[in-house]
PDB file of C-alpha atoms in Angstrom:
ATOM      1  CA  UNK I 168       5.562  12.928 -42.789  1.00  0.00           C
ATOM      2  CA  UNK I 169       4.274  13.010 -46.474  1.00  0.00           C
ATOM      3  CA  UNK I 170       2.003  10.475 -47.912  1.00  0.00           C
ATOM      4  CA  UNK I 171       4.438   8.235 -49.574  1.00  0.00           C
ATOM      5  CA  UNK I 172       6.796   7.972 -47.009  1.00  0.00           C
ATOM      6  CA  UNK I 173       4.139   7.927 -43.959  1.00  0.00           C
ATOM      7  CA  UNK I 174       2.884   4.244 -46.326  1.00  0.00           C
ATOM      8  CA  UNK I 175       6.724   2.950 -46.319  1.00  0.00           C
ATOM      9  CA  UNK I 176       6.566   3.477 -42.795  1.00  0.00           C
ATOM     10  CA  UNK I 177       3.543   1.306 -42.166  1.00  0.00           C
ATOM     11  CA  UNK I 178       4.590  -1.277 -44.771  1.00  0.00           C
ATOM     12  CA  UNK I 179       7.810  -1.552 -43.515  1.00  0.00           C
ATOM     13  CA  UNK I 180       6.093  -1.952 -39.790  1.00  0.00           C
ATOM     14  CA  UNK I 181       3.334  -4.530 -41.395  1.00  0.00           C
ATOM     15  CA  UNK I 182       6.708  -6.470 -43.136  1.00  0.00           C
ATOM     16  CA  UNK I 183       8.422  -6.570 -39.391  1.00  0.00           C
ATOM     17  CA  UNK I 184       5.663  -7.958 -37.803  1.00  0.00           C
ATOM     18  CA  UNK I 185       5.336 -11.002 -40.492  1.00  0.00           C
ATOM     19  CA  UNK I 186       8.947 -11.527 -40.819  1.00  0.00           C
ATOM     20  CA  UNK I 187       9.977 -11.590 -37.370  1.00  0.00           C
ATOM     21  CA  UNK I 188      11.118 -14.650 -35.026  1.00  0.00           C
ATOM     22  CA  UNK I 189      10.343 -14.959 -31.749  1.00  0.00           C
ATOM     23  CA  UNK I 190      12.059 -12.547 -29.563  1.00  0.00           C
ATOM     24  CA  UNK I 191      14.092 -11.058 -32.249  1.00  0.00           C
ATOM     25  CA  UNK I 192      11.321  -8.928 -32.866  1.00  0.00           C
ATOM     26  CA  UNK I 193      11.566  -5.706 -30.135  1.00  0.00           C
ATOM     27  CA  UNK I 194       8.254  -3.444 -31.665  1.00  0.00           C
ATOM     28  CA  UNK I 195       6.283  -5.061 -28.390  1.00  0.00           C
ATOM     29  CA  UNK I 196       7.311  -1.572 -26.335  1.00  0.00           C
ATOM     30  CA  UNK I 197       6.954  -1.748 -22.783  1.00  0.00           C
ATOM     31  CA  UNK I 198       4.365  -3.154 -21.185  1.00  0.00           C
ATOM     32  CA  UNK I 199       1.791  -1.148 -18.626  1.00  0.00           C
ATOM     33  CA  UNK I 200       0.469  -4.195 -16.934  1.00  0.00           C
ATOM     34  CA  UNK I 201       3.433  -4.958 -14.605  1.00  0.00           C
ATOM     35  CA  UNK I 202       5.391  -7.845 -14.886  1.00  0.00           C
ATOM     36  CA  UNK I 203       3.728  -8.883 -18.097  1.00  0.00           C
ATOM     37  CA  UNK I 204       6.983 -10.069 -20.687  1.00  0.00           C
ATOM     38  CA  UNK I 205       6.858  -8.623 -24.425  1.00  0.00           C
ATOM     39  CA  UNK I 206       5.852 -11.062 -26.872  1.00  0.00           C
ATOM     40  CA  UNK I 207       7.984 -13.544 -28.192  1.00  0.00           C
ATOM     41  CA  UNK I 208       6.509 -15.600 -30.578  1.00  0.00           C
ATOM     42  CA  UNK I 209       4.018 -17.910 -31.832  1.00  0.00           C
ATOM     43  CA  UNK I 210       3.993 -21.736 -30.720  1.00  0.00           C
ATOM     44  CA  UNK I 211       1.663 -24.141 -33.156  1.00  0.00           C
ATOM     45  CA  UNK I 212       1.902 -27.294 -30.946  1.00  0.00           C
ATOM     46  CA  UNK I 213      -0.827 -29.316 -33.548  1.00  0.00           C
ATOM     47  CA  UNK I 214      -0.079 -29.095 -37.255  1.00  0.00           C
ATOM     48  CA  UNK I 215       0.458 -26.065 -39.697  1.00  0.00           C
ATOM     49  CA  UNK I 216       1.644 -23.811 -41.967  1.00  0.00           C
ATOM     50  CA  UNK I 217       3.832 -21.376 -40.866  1.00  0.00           C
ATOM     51  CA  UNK I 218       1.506 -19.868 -38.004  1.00  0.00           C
ATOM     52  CA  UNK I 219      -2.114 -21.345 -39.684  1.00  0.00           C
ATOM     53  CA  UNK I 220      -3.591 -24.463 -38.323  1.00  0.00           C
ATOM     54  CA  UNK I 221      -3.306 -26.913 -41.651  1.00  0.00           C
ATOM     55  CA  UNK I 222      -6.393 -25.251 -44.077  1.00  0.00           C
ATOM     56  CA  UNK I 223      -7.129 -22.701 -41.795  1.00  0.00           C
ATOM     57  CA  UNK I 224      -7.499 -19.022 -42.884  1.00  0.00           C
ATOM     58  CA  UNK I 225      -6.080 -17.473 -39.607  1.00  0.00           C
ATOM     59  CA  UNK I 226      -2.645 -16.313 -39.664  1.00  0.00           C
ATOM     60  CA  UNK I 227      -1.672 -15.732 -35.973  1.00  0.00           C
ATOM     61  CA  UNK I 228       1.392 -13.893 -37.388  1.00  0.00           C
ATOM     62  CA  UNK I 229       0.043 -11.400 -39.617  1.00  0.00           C
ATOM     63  CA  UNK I 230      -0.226  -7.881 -38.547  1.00  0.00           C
ATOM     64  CA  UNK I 231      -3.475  -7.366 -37.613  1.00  0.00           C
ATOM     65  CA  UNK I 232      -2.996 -10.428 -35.104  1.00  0.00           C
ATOM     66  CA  UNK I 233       0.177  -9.278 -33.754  1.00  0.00           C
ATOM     67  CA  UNK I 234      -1.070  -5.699 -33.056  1.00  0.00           C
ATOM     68  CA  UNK I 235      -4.296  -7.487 -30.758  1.00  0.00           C
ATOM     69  CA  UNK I 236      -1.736  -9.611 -29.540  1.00  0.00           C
ATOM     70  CA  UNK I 237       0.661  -6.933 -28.194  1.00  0.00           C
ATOM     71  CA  UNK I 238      -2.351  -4.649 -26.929  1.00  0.00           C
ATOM     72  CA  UNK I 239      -3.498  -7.474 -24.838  1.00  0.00           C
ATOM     73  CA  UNK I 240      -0.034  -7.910 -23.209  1.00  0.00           C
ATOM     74  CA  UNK I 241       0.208  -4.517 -22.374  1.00  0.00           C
ATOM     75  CA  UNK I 242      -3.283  -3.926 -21.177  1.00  0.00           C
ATOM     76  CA  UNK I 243      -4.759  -7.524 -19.814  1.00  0.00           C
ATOM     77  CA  UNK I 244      -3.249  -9.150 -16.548  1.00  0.00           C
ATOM     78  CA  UNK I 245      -3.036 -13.090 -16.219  1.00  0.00           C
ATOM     79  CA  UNK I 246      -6.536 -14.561 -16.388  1.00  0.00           C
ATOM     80  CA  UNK I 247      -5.980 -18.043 -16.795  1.00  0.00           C
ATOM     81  CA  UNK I 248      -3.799 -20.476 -14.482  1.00  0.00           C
ATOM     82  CA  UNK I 249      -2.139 -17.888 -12.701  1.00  0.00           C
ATOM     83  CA  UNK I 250       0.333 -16.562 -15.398  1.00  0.00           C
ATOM     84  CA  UNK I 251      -1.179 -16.660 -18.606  1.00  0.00           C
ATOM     85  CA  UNK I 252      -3.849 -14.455 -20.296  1.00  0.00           C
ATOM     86  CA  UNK I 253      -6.456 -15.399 -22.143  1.00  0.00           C
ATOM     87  CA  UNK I 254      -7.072 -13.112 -25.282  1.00  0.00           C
ATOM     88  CA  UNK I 255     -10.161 -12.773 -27.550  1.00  0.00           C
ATOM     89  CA  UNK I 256      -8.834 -11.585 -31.242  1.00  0.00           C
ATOM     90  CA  UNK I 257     -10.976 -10.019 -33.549  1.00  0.00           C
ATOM     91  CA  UNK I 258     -11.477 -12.692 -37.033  1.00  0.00           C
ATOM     92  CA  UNK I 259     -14.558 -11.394 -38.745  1.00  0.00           C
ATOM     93  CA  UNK I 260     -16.476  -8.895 -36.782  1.00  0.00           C
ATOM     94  CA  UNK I 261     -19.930  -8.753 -39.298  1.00  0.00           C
ATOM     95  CA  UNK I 262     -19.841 -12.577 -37.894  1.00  0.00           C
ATOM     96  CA  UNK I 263     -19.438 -11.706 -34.635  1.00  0.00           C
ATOM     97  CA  UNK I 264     -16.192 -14.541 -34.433  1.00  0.00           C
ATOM     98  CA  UNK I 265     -13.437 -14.428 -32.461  1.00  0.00           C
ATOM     99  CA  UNK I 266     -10.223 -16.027 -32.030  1.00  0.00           C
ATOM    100  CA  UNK I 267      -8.489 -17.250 -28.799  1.00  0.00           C
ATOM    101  CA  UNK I 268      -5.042 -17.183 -27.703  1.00  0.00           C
ATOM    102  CA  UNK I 269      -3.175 -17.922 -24.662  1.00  0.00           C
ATOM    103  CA  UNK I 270      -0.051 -16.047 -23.723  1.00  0.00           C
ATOM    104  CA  UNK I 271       2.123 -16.854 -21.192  1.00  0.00           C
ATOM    105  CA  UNK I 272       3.287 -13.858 -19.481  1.00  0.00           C
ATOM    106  CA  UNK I 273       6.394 -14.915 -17.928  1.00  0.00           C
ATOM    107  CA  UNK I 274       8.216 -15.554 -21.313  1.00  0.00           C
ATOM    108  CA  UNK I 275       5.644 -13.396 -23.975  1.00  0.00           C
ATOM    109  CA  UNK I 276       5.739 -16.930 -26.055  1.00  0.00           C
ATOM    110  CA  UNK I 277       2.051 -17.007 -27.663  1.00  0.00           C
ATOM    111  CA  UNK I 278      -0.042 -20.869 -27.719  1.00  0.00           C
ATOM    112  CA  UNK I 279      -2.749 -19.767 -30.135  1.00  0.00           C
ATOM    113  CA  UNK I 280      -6.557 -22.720 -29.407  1.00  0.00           C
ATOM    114  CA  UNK I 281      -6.876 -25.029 -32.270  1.00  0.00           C
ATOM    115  CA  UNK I 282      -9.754 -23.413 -33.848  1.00  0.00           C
ATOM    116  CA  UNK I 283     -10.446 -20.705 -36.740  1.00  0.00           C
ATOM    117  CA  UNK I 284     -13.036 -18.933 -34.500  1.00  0.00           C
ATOM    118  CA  UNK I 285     -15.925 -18.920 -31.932  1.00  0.00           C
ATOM    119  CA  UNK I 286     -19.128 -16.838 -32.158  1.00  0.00           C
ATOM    120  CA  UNK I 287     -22.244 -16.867 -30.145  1.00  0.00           C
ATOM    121  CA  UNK I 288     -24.904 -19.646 -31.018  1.00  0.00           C
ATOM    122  CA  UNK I 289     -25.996 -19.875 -34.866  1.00  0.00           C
ATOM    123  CA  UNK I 290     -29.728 -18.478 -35.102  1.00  0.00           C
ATOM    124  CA  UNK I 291     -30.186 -18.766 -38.423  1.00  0.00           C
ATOM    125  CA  UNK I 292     -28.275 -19.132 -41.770  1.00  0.00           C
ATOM    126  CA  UNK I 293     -27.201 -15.673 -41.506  1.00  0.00           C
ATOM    127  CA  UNK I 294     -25.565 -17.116 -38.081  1.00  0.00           C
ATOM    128  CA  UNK I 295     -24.784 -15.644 -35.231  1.00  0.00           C
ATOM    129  CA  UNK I 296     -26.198 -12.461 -33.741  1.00  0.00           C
ATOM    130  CA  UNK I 297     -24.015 -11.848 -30.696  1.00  0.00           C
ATOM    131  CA  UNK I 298     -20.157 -13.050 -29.620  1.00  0.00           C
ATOM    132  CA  UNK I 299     -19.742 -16.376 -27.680  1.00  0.00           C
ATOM    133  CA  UNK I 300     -19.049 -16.483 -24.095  1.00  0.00           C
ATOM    134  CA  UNK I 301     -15.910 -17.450 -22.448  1.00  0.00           C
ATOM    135  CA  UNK I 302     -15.393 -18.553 -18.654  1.00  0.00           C
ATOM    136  CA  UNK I 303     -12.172 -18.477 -17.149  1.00  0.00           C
ATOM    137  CA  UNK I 304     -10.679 -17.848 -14.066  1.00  0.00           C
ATOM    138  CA  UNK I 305      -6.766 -16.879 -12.619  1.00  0.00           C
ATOM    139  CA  UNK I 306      -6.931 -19.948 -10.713  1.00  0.00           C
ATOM    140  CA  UNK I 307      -8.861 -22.378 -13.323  1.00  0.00           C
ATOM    141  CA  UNK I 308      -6.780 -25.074 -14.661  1.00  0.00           C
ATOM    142  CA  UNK I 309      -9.875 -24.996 -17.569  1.00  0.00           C
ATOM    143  CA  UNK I 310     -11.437 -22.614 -19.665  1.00  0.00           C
ATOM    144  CA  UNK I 311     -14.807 -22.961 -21.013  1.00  0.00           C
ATOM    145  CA  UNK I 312     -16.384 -21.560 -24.853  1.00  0.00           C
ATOM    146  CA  UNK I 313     -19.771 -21.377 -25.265  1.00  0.00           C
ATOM    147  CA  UNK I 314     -21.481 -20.736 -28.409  1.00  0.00           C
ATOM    148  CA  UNK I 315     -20.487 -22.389 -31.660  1.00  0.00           C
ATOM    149  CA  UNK I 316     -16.938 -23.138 -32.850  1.00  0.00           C
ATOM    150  CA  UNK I 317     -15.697 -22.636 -36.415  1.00  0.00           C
ATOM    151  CA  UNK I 318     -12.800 -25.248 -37.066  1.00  0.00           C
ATOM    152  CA  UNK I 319     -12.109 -26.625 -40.435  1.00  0.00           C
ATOM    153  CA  UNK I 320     -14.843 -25.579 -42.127  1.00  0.00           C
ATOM    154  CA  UNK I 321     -17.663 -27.172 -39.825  1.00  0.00           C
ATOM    155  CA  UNK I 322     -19.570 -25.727 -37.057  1.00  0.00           C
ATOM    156  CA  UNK I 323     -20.031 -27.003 -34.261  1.00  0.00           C
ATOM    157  CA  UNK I 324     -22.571 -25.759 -30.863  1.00  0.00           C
ATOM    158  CA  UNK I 325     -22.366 -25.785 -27.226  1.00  0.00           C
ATOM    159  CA  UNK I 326     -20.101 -25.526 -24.055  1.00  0.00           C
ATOM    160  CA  UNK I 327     -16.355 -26.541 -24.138  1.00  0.00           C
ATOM    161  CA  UNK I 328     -13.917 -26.612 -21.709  1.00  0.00           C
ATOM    162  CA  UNK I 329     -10.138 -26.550 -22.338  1.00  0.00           C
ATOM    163  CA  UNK I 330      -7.114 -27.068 -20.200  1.00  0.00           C
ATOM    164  CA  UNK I 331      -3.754 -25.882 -20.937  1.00  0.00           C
ATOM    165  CA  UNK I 332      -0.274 -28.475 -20.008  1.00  0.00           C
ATOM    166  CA  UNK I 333       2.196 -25.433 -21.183  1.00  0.00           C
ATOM    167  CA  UNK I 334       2.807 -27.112 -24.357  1.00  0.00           C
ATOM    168  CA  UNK I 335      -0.824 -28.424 -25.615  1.00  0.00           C
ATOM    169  CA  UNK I 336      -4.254 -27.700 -25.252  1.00  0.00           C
ATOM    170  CA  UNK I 337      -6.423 -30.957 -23.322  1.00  0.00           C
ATOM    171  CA  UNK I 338     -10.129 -31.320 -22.769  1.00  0.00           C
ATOM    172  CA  UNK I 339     -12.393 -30.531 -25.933  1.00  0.00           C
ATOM    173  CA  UNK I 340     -10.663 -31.913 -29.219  1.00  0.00           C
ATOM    174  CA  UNK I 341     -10.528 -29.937 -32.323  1.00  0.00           C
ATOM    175  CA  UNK I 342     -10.466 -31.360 -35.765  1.00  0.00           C
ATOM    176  CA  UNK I 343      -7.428 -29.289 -35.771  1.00  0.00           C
ATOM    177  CA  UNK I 344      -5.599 -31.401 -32.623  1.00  0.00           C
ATOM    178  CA  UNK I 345      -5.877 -34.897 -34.447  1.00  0.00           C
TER     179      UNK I 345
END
């Protein structure tokens, strides 16, 4: 494939994963982890912008989210609450942050945590040195952060637990939940 046509290709892939609407969108492939349903789509139960928490920098939609997104359906069983799975996105590696997502799946539908990222605990200014820890369990009706949490702007340390009701998160509350 030449040059030019090899970066179409890619754009046009990049453009398909932006533009696309819940299970229109059929570039998911099959999954190896049986029984796990192609993504579908990106549910923003608190408010935003398109699929951004309101003045948050992380698009859950772009391309680079999507692709972590579909590798974790196809290579990460349910870890959370029996049926959904509990991914770790890459935001800003040199920061050591991370994003969370849950993903149902039964359906593929996507319930991205109110929160722009979560790194280990801030040493210095520079911040942190390692990635934050998360606890979880197939069983657990919670799941637990610990390190510091990057949500609108503000830090914030320690250990916090989240629940899931299908539709919103419960337990710890995010600037971006009120």
């Amino acid at each position: 494939m030449s040059q030019t046509r090899l970066r179409r290709h890619a754009f046009g892939i990049a453009l398909s994963g932006i533009a696309c609407l819940a299970a229109a969108c059929s570039n998911a492939g099959p999954s190896s982890v049986p029984g796990n349903a192609p993504y579908a789509g990106v549910v923003m139960s608190y408010p935003h912008s398109g699929c951004s928490y309101t003045s948050s920098p992380v698009d859950f939609c772009d391309a680079a989210h999507r692709t972590q997104i579909e590798e974790a359906i196809r290579t990460q069983a349910p870890n959370f609450k029996t049926h959904y799975i509990l991914a770790q996105l890459e935001e800003r590696r040199e920061y050591f942050q991370r994003s969370i997502v849950l993903i149902d799946s039964r359906d593929g539908t996507v319930y991205p945590l109110p929160i722009d990222a979560f790194s280990g605990p801030l040493v210095s200014k520079e911040g942190a040195r390692e990635y934050g820890k998360v606890e979880t369990s197939r069983q657990g009706d919670t799941f637990c952060v610990s390190g510091a949490l990057l949500v609108y702007r503000a830090f914030e340390e320690g250990r916090f637990c989240f629940g899931f009701d299908g539709v919103r998160f419960t337990g710890h509350t995010t600037q971006y939940m009120q």
